[in-house]
Coordinates of C-alpha atoms in Angstrom, one line a residue:
X1 CA 90.3 105.0 71.9
X2 CA 94.3 106.2 72.8
X3 CA 94.1 103.2 75.2
X4 CA 93.5 101.2 72.6
X5 CA 96.2 102.7 70.5
X6 CA 99.2 102.8 73.3
X7 CA 98.7 99.3 74.2
X8 CA 99.4 97.5 71.1
X9 CA 102.8 100.2 71.0
X10 CA 104.0 98.7 73.8
X11 CA 103.9 95.7 73.9
X12 CA 105.4 95.7 70.4
X13 CA 107.9 97.3 72.5
X14 CA 108.5 96.3 75.5
X15 CA 107.8 92.9 77.0
X16 CA 104.6 93.2 79.4
X17 CA 106.0 93.0 82.6
X18 CA 108.7 95.2 81.6
X19 CA 106.4 97.7 80.1
X20 CA 104.8 97.1 83.4
X21 CA 107.5 98.0 85.5
X22 CA 108.9 100.9 83.8
X23 CA 105.8 102.2 83.4
X24 CA 105.4 102.6 86.7
X25 CA 108.9 103.7 87.7
X26 CA 108.1 106.3 85.4
X27 CA 104.7 107.6 87.0
X28 CA 106.2 107.0 90.4
X29 CA 109.0 110.1 89.9
X30 CA 106.6 112.2 88.1
X31 CA 103.4 111.4 90.1
X32 CA 104.4 109.6 93.7
X33 CA 102.0 110.6 95.3
X34 CA 99.3 109.2 92.8
X35 CA 101.2 105.7 92.7
X36 CA 101.2 105.2 96.1

């Protein structure tokens, strides 16, 4: 249920593509190993 709540929020906040890029960048900075 938490994911469902975040999904709609991201959609309204930024674009689908931009959200993905921003999320990936933030994750890379925090968990570079996990992303790689």
